[in-house]
mmCIF file of C-alpha atoms in Angstrom:
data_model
loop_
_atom_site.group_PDB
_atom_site.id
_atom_site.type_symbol
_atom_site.label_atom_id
_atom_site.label_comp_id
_atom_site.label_asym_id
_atom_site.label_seq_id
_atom_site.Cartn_x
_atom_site.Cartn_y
_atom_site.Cartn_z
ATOM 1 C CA UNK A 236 -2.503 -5.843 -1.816
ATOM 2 C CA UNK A 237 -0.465 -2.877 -0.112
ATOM 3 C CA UNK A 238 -2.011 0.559 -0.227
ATOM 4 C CA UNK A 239 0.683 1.343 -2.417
ATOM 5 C CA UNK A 240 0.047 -1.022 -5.406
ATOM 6 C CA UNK A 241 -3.156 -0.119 -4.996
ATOM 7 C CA UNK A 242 -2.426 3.439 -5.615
ATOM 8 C CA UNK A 243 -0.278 2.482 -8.601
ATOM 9 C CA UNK A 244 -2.753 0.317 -10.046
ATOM 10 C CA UNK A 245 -4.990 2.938 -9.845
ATOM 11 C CA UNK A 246 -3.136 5.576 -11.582
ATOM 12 C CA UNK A 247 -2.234 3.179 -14.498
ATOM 13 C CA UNK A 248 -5.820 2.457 -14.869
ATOM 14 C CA UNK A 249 -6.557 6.006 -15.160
ATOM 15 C CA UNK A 250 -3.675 6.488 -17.606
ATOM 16 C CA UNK A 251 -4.959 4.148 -20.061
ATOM 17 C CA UNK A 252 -9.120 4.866 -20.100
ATOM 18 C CA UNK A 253 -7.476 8.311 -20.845
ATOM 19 C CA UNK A 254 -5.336 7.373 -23.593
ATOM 20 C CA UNK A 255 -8.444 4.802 -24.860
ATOM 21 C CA UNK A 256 -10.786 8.496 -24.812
ATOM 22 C CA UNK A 257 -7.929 10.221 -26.683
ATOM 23 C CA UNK A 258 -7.452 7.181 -29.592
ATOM 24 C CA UNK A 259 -11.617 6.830 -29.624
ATOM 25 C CA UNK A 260 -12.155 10.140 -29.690
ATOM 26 C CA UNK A 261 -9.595 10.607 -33.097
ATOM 27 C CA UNK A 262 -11.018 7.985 -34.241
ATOM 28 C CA UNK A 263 -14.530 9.227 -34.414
ATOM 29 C CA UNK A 264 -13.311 12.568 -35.535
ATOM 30 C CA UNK A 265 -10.395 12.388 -38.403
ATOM 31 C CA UNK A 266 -10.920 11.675 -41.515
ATOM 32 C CA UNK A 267 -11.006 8.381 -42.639
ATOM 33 C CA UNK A 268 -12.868 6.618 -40.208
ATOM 34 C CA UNK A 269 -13.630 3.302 -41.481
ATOM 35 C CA UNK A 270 -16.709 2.716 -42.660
ATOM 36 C CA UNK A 271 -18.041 -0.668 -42.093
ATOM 37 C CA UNK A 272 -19.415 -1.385 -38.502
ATOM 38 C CA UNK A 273 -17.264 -4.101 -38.341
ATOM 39 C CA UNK A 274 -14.108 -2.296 -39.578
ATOM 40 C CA UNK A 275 -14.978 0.337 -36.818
ATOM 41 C CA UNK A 276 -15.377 -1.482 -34.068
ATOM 42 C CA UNK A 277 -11.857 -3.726 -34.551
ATOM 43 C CA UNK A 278 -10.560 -0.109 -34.886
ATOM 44 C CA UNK A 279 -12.073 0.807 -31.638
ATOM 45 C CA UNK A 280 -10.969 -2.622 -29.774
ATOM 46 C CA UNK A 281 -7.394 -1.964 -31.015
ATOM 47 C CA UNK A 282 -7.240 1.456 -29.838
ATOM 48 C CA UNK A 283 -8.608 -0.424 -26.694
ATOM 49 C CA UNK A 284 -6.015 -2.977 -26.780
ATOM 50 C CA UNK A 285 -3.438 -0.297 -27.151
ATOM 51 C CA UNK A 286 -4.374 2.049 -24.416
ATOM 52 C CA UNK A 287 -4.822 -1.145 -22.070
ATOM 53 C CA UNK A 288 -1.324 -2.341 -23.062
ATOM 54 C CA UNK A 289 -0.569 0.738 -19.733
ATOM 55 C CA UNK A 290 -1.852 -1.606 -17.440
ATOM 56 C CA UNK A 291 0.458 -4.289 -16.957
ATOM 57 C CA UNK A 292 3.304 -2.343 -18.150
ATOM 58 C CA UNK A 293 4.765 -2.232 -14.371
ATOM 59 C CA UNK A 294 4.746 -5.930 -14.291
ATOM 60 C CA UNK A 295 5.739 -6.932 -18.006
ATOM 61 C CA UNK A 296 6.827 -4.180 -19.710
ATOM 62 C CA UNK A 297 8.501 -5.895 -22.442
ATOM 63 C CA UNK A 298 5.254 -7.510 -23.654
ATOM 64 C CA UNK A 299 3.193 -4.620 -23.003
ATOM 65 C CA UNK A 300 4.890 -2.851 -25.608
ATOM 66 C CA UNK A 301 5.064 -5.165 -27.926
ATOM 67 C CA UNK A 302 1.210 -5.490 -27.869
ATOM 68 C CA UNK A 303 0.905 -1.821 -28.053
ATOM 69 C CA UNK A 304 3.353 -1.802 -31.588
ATOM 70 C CA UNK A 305 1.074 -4.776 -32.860
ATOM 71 C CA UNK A 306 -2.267 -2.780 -32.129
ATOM 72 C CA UNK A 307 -0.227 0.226 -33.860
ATOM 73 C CA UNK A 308 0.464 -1.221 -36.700
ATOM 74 C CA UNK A 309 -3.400 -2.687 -37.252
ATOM 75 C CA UNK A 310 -4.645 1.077 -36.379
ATOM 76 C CA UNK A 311 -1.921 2.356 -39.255
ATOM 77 C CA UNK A 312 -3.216 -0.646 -41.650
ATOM 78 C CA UNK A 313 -7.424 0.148 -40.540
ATOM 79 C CA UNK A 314 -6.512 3.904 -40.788
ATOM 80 C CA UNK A 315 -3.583 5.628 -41.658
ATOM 81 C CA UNK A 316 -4.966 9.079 -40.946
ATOM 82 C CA UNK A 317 -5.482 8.167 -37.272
ATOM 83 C CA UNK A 318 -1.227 8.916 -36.785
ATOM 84 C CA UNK A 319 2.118 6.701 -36.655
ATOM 85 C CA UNK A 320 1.151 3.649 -34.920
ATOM 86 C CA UNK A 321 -1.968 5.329 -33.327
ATOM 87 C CA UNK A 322 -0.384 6.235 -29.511
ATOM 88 C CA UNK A 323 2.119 4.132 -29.418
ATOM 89 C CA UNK A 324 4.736 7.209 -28.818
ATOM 90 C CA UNK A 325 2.798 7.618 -25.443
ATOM 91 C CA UNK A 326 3.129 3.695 -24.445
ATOM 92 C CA UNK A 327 6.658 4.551 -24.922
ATOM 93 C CA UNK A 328 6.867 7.039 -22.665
ATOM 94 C CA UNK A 329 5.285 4.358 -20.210
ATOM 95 C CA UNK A 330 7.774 1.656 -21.193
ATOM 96 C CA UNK A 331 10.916 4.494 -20.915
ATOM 97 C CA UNK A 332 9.734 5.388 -16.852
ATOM 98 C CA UNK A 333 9.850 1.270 -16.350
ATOM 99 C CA UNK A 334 13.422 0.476 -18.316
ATOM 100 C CA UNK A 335 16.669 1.619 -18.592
ATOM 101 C CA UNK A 336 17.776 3.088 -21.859
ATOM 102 C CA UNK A 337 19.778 -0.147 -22.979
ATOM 103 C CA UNK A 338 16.469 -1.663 -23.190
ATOM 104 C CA UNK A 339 13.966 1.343 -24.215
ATOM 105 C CA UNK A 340 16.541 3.171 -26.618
ATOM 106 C CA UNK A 341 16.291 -0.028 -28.898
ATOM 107 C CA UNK A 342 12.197 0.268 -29.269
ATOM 108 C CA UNK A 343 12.986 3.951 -29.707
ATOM 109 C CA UNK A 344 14.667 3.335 -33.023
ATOM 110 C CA UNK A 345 12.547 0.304 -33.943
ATOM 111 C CA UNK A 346 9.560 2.991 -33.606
ATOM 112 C CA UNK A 347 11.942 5.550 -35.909
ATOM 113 C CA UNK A 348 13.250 3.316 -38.312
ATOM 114 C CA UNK A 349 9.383 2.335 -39.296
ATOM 115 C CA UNK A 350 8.701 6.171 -39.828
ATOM 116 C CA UNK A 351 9.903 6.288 -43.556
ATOM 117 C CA UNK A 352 7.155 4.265 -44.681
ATOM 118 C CA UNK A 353 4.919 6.788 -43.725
ATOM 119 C CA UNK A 354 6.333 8.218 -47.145
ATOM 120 C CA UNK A 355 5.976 5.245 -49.332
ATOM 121 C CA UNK A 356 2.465 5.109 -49.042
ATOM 122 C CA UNK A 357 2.290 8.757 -50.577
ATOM 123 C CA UNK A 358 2.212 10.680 -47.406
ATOM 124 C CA UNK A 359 4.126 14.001 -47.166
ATOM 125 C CA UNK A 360 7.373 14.904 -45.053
ATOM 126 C CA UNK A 361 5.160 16.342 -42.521
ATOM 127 C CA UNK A 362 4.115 12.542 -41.764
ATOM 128 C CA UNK A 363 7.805 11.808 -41.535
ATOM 129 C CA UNK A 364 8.395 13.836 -38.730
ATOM 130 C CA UNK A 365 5.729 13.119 -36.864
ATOM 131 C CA UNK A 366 6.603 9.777 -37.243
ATOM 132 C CA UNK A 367 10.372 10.382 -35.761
ATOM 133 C CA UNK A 368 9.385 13.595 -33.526
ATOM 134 C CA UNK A 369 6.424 11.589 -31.682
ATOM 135 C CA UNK A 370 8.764 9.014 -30.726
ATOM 136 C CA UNK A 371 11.511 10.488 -29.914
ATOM 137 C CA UNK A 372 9.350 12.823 -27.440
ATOM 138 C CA UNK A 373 7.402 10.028 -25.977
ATOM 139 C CA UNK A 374 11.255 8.342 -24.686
ATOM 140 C CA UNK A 375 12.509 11.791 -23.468
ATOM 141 C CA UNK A 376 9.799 12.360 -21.449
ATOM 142 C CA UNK A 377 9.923 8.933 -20.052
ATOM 143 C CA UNK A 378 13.339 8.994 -19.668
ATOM 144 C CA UNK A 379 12.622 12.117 -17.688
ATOM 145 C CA UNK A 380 10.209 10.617 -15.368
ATOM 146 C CA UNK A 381 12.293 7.356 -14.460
ATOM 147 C CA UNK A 382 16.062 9.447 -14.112
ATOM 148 C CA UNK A 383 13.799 11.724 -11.878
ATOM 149 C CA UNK A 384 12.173 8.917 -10.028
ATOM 150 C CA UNK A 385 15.406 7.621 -9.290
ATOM 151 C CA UNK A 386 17.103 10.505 -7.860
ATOM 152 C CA UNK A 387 13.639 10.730 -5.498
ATOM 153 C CA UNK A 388 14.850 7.196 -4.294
ATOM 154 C CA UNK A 389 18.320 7.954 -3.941
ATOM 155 C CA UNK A 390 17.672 11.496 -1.616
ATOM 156 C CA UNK A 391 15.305 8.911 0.557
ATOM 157 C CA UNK A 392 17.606 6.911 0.674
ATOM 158 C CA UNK A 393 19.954 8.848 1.846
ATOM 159 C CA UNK A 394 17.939 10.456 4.323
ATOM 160 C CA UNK A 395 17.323 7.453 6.165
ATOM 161 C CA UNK A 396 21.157 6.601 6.602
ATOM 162 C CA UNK A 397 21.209 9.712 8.550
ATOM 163 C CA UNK A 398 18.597 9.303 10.294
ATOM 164 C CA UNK A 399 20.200 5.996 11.331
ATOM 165 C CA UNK A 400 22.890 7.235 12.252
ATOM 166 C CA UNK A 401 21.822 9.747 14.584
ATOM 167 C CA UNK A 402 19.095 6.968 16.205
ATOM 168 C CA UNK A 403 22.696 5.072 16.900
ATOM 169 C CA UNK A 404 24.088 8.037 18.332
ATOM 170 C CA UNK A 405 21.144 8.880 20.299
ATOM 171 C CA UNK A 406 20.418 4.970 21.301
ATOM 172 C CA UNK A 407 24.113 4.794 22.482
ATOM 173 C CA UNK A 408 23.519 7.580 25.195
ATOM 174 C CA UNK A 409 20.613 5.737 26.373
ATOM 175 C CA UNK A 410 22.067 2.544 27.122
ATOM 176 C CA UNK A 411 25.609 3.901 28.694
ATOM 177 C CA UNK A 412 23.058 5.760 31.080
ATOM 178 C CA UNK A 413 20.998 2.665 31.451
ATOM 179 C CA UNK A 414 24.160 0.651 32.189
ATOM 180 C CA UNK A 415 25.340 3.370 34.460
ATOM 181 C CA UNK A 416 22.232 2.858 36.353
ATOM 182 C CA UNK A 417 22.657 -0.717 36.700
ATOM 183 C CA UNK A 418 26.332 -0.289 37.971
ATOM 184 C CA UNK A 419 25.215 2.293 40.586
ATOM 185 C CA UNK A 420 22.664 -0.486 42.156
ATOM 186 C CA UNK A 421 24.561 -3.092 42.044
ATOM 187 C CA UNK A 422 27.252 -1.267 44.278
ATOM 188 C CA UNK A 423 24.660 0.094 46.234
ATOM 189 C CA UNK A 424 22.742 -3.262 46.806
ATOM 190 C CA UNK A 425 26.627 -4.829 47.393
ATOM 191 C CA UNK A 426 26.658 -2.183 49.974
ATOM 192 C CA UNK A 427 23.670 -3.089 52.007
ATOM 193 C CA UNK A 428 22.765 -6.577 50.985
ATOM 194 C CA UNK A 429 23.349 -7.986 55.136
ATOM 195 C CA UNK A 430 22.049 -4.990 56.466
ATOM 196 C CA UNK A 431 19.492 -3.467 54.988
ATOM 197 C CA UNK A 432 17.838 -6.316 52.499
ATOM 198 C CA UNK A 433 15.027 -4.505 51.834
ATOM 199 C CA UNK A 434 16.852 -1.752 50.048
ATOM 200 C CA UNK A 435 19.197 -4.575 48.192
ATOM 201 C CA UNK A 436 15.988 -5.908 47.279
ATOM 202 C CA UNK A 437 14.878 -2.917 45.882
ATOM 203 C CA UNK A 438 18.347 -2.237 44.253
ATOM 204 C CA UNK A 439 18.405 -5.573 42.258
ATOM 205 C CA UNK A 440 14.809 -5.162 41.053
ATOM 206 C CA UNK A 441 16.010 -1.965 39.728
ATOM 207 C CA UNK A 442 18.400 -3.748 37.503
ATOM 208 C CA UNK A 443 16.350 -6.525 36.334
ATOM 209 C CA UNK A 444 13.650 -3.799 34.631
ATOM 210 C CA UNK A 445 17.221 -1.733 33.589
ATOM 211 C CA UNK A 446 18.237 -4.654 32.686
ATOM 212 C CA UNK A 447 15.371 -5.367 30.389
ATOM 213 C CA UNK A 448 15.176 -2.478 28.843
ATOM 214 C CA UNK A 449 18.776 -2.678 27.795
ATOM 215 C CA UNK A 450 18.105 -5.905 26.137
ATOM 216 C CA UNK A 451 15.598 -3.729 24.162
ATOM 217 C CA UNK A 452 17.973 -1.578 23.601
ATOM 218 C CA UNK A 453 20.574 -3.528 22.007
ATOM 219 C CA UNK A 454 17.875 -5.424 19.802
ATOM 220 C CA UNK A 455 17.056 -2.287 18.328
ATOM 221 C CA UNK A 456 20.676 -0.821 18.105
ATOM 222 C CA UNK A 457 21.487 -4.148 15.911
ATOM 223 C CA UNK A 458 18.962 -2.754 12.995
ATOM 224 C CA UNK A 459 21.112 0.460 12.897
ATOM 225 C CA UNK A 460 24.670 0.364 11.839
ATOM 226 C CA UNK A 461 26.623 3.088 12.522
ATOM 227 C CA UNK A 462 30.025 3.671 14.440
ATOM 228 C CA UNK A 463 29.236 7.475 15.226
ATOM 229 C CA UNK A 464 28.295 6.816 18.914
ATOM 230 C CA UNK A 465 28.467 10.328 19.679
ATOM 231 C CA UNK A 466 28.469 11.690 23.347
ATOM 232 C CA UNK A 467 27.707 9.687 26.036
ATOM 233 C CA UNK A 468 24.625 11.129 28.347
ATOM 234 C CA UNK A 469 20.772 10.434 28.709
ATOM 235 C CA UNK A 470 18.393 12.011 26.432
ATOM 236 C CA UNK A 471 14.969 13.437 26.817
ATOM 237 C CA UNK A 472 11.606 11.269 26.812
ATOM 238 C CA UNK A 473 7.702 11.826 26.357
ATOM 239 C CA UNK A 474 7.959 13.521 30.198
ATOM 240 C CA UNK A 475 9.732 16.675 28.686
ATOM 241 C CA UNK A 476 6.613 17.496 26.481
ATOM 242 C CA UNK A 477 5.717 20.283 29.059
ATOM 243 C CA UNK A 478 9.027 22.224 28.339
ATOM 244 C CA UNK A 479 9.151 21.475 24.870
ATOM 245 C CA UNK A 480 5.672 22.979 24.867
ATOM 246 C CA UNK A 481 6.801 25.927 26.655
ATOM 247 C CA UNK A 482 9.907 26.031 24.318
ATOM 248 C CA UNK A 483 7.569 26.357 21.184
ATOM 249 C CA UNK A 484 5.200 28.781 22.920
ATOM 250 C CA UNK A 485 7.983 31.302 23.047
ATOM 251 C CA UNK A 486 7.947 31.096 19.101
ATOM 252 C CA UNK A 487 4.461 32.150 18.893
ATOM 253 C CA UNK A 488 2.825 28.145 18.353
ATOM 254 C CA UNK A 489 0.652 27.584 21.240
ATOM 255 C CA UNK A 490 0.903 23.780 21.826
ATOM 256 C CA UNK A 491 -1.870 21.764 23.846
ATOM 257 C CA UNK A 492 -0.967 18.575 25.770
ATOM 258 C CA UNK A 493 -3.401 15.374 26.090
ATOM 259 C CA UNK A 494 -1.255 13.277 27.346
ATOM 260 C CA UNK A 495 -1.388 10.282 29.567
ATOM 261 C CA UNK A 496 1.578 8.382 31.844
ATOM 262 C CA UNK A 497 2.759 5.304 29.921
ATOM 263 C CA UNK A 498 6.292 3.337 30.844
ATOM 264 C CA UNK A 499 7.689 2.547 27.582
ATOM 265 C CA UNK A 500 11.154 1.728 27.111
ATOM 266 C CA UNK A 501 13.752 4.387 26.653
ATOM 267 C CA UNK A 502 13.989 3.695 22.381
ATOM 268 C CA UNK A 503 10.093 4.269 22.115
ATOM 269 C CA UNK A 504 10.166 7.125 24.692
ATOM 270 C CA UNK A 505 13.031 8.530 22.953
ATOM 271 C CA UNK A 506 11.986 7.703 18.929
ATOM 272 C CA UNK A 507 8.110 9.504 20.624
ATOM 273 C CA UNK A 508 9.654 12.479 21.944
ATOM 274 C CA UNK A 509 11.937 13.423 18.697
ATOM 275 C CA UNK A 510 8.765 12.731 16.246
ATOM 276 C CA UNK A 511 6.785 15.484 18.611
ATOM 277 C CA UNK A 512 9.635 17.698 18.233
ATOM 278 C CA UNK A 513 10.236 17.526 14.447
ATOM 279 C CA UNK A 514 6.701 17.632 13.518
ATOM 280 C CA UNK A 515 6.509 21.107 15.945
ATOM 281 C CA UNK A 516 9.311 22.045 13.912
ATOM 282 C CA UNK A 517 7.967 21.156 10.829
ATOM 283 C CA UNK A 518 4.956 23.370 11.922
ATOM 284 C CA UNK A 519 7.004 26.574 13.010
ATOM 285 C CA UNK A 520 9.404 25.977 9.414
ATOM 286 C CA UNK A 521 6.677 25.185 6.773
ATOM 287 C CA UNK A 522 3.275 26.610 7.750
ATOM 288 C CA UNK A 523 1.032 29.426 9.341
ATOM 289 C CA UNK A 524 -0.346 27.780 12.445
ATOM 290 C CA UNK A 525 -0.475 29.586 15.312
ATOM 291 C CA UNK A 526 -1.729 26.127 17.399
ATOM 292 C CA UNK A 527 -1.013 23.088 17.668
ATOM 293 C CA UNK A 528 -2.031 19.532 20.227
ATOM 294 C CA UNK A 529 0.203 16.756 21.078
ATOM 295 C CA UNK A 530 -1.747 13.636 22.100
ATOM 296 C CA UNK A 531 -0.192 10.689 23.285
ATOM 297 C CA UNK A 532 -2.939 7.383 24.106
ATOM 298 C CA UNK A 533 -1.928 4.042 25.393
ATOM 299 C CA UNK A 534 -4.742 0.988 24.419
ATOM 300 C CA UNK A 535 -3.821 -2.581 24.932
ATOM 301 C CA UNK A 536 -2.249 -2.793 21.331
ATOM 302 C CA UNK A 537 -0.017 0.172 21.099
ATOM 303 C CA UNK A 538 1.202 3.629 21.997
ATOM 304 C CA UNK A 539 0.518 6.575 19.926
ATOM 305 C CA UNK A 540 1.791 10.219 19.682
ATOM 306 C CA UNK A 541 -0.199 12.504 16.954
ATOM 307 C CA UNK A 542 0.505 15.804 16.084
ATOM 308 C CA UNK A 543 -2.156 17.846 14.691
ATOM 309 C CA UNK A 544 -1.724 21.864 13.828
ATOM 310 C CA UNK A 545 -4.069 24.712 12.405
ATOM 311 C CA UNK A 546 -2.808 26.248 9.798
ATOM 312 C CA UNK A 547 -4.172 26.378 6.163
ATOM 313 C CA UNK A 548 -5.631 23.849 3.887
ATOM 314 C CA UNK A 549 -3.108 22.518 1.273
ATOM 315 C CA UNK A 550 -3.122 19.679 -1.761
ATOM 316 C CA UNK A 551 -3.052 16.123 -0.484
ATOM 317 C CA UNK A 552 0.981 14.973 -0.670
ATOM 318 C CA UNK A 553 2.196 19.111 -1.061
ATOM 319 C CA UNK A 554 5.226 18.363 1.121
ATOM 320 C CA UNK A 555 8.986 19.237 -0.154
ATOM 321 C CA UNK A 556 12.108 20.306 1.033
ATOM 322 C CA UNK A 557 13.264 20.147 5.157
ATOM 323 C CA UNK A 558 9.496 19.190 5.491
ATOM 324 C CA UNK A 559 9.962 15.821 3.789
ATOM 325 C CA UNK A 560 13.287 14.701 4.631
ATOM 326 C CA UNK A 561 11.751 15.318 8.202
ATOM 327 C CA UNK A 562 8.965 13.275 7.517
ATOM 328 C CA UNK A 563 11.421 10.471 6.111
ATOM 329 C CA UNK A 564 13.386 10.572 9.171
ATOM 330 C CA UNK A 565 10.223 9.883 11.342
ATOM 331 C CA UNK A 566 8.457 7.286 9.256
ATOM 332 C CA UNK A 567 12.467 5.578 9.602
ATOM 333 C CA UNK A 568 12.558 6.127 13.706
ATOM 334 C CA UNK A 569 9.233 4.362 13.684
ATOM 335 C CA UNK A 570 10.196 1.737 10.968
ATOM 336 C CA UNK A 571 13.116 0.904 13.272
ATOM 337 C CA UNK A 572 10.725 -0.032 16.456
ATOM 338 C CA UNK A 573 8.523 -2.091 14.746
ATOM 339 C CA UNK A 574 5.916 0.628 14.625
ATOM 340 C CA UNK A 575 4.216 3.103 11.253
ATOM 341 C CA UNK A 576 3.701 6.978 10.742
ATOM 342 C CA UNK A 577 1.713 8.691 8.791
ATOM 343 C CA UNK A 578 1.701 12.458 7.682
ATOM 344 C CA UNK A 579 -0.312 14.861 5.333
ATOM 345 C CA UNK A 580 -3.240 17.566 5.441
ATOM 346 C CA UNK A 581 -6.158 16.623 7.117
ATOM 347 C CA UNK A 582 -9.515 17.742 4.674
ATOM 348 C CA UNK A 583 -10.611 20.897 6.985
ATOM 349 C CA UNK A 584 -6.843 22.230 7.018
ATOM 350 C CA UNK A 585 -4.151 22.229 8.918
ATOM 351 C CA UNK A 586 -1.281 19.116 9.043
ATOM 352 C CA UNK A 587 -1.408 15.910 11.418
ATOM 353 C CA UNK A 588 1.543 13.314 12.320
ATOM 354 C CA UNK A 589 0.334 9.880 13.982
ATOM 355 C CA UNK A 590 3.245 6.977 14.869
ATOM 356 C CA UNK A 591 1.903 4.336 16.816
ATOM 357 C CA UNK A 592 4.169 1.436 18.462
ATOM 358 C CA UNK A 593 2.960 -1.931 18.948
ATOM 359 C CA UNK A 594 3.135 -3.021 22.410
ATOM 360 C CA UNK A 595 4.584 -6.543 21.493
ATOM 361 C CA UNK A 596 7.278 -5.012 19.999
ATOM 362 C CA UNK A 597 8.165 -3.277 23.399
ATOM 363 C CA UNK A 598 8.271 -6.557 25.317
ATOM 364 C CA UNK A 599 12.160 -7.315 26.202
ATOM 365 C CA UNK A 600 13.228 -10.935 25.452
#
């Protein structure tokens, strides 16, 4: 189970004990109530069944919501005070965020089209439109939630075809200059291979790890298709952290280096090096910190960069804008390499970026 499904699972759980308090609690309080024990408590275990119809919605939603329209319509037969249905307006909602509206709108007018009889049992108009209103309302705002959703998706989506795109830019420059590199020692041990061997020695042991780390290269350039290749040139690394720092410290952000010398290869070094300088950016763009430390660790399993700034405490996931389209773009740069990133507020305050890189992945074939 993914951290993710178990987030969802969690909030779907929470959903429907608080629509099971809201239906036990109107039960217990309108009019009506049945009075028999027995009556009551199938009252209560449909109201139950109802609010726990939220559950597997995700996963079935088409049976879900027929179970919560059959524990409606016993609530409506047990006790017609208790409302159209009982909640069924809100399992709607549910079932609206989950389907498109060529499924949902057709439960929307099954729902309406059973409102009259509200009427024919001698209620008033006022039952009538509660009966089409609560309905209605429940699709709109689920309707809401899943167009929404989608257009979340789509802007992520997005974001990490640019992002893509400018890794393939940035991973071209890399290997022209590592392939320049390899054509320079090759002449140069062509050059001196009777005389000097040592050097020519030296020269083609140059190209074998250039060599190498092209390979790497081109395994990761594969992932990302793109035909902007941009301008041809190197690019910086995880060794230009001292003038980035500098470059930052102008701006007013004091940045601290713990850093230690690791040979990666140039993707890693490169992907490392832009994820330090967008989350600095992030820092100087979207909060008060006047500090910040870069740490980069090496351990047998993997590399690691993390970010961590000062500034002031904010609510768990409060990211929007530039700030999250730049965290999209790093959790795709690590994504790409075979390695993770996380982001958010840590509990004291302040905001902290960790990617880490598995060291397997780094290993050329």
């Amino acid at each position: 189970m993914t951290p993710r499904c178990s987030r969802r699972q969690a909030i779907d759980l929470a959903f429907a004990g608080t629509l099971f308090l809201i239906l036990t609690t109107l039960v217990l309080v309108t009019p009506g109530t049945p009075a028999g024990p027995w009556a009551l408590a199938l009252t209560v275990t449909l109201a139950a069944v109802q609010a726990g119809a939220l559950i597997p919605m995700r996963e079935h939603p088409e049976a879900s919501m027929a179970v919560a329209i059959a524990a409606g319509i016993g609530l409506e037969v047990l006790m017609p005070e208790l409302g159209y249905l009982g909640q069924a307006s809100a399992v709607l909602a549910a079932y609206a965020r989950v389907r498109t509206p060529r499924r949902s709108v057709p439960v929307l007018a099954l729902l309406i089209a059973g409102a009259p009889w509200e009427t024919a049992g001698g209620g008033d108009w006022r039952n009538l439109l509660l009966g089409v209103a609560g309905p209605t309302i429940g699709w709109s705002l689920g309707e809401l939630g899943r167009t929404r959703a989608l257009r979340r998706e789509d802007e992520r989506r997005a974001i990490a075809a640019q992002e893509r795109t400018r890794i393939a830019r940035e991973l071209h420059d890399v290997l022209a200059h590592t392939v320049s590199v390899i054509v320079v020692q090759a002449q140069a041990a062509e050059d001196v291979f009777d005389r000097r061997p040592d050097q020519a020695r030296k020269a083609l042991t140059t190209i074998g790890t250039a060599a190498r780390s092209t390979l790497q290269e081109l395994r990761v350039l594969l992932h990302t298709l793109s035909e902007d290749t941009g301008e041809l040139g190197p690019q910086p690394g995880l060794d230009r952290l001292a003038a980035l720092a500098e470059s930052m410290d102008a701006t007013g952000l004091r940045v601290e280096l713990e850093t230690v010398k690791v040979s990666v290869p140039a993707a890693v070094d490169l992907s490392a090096y832009r994820i330090v300088q967008e989350s600095l950016t992030n820092t100087l763009r979207h909060s008060h910190a006047t500090r910040a430390r870069v740490t980069v660790t090496c351990s047998p399993a993997e590399v690691s960069v993390e970010i961590r700034d000062d500034g002031p405490a904010r609510p768990a996931g409060r990211v929007s804008g530039s700030g999250q389209r730049g965290i999209v773009g790093m959790q795709e740069r690590a994504r790409l390499l075979g390695g993770t990133l996380d982001a958010g507020p840590t509990p004291g305050g302040g905001f902290r970026v960790r990617a880490a890189f598995p060291r397997e992945a780094m290993v050329a074939a």
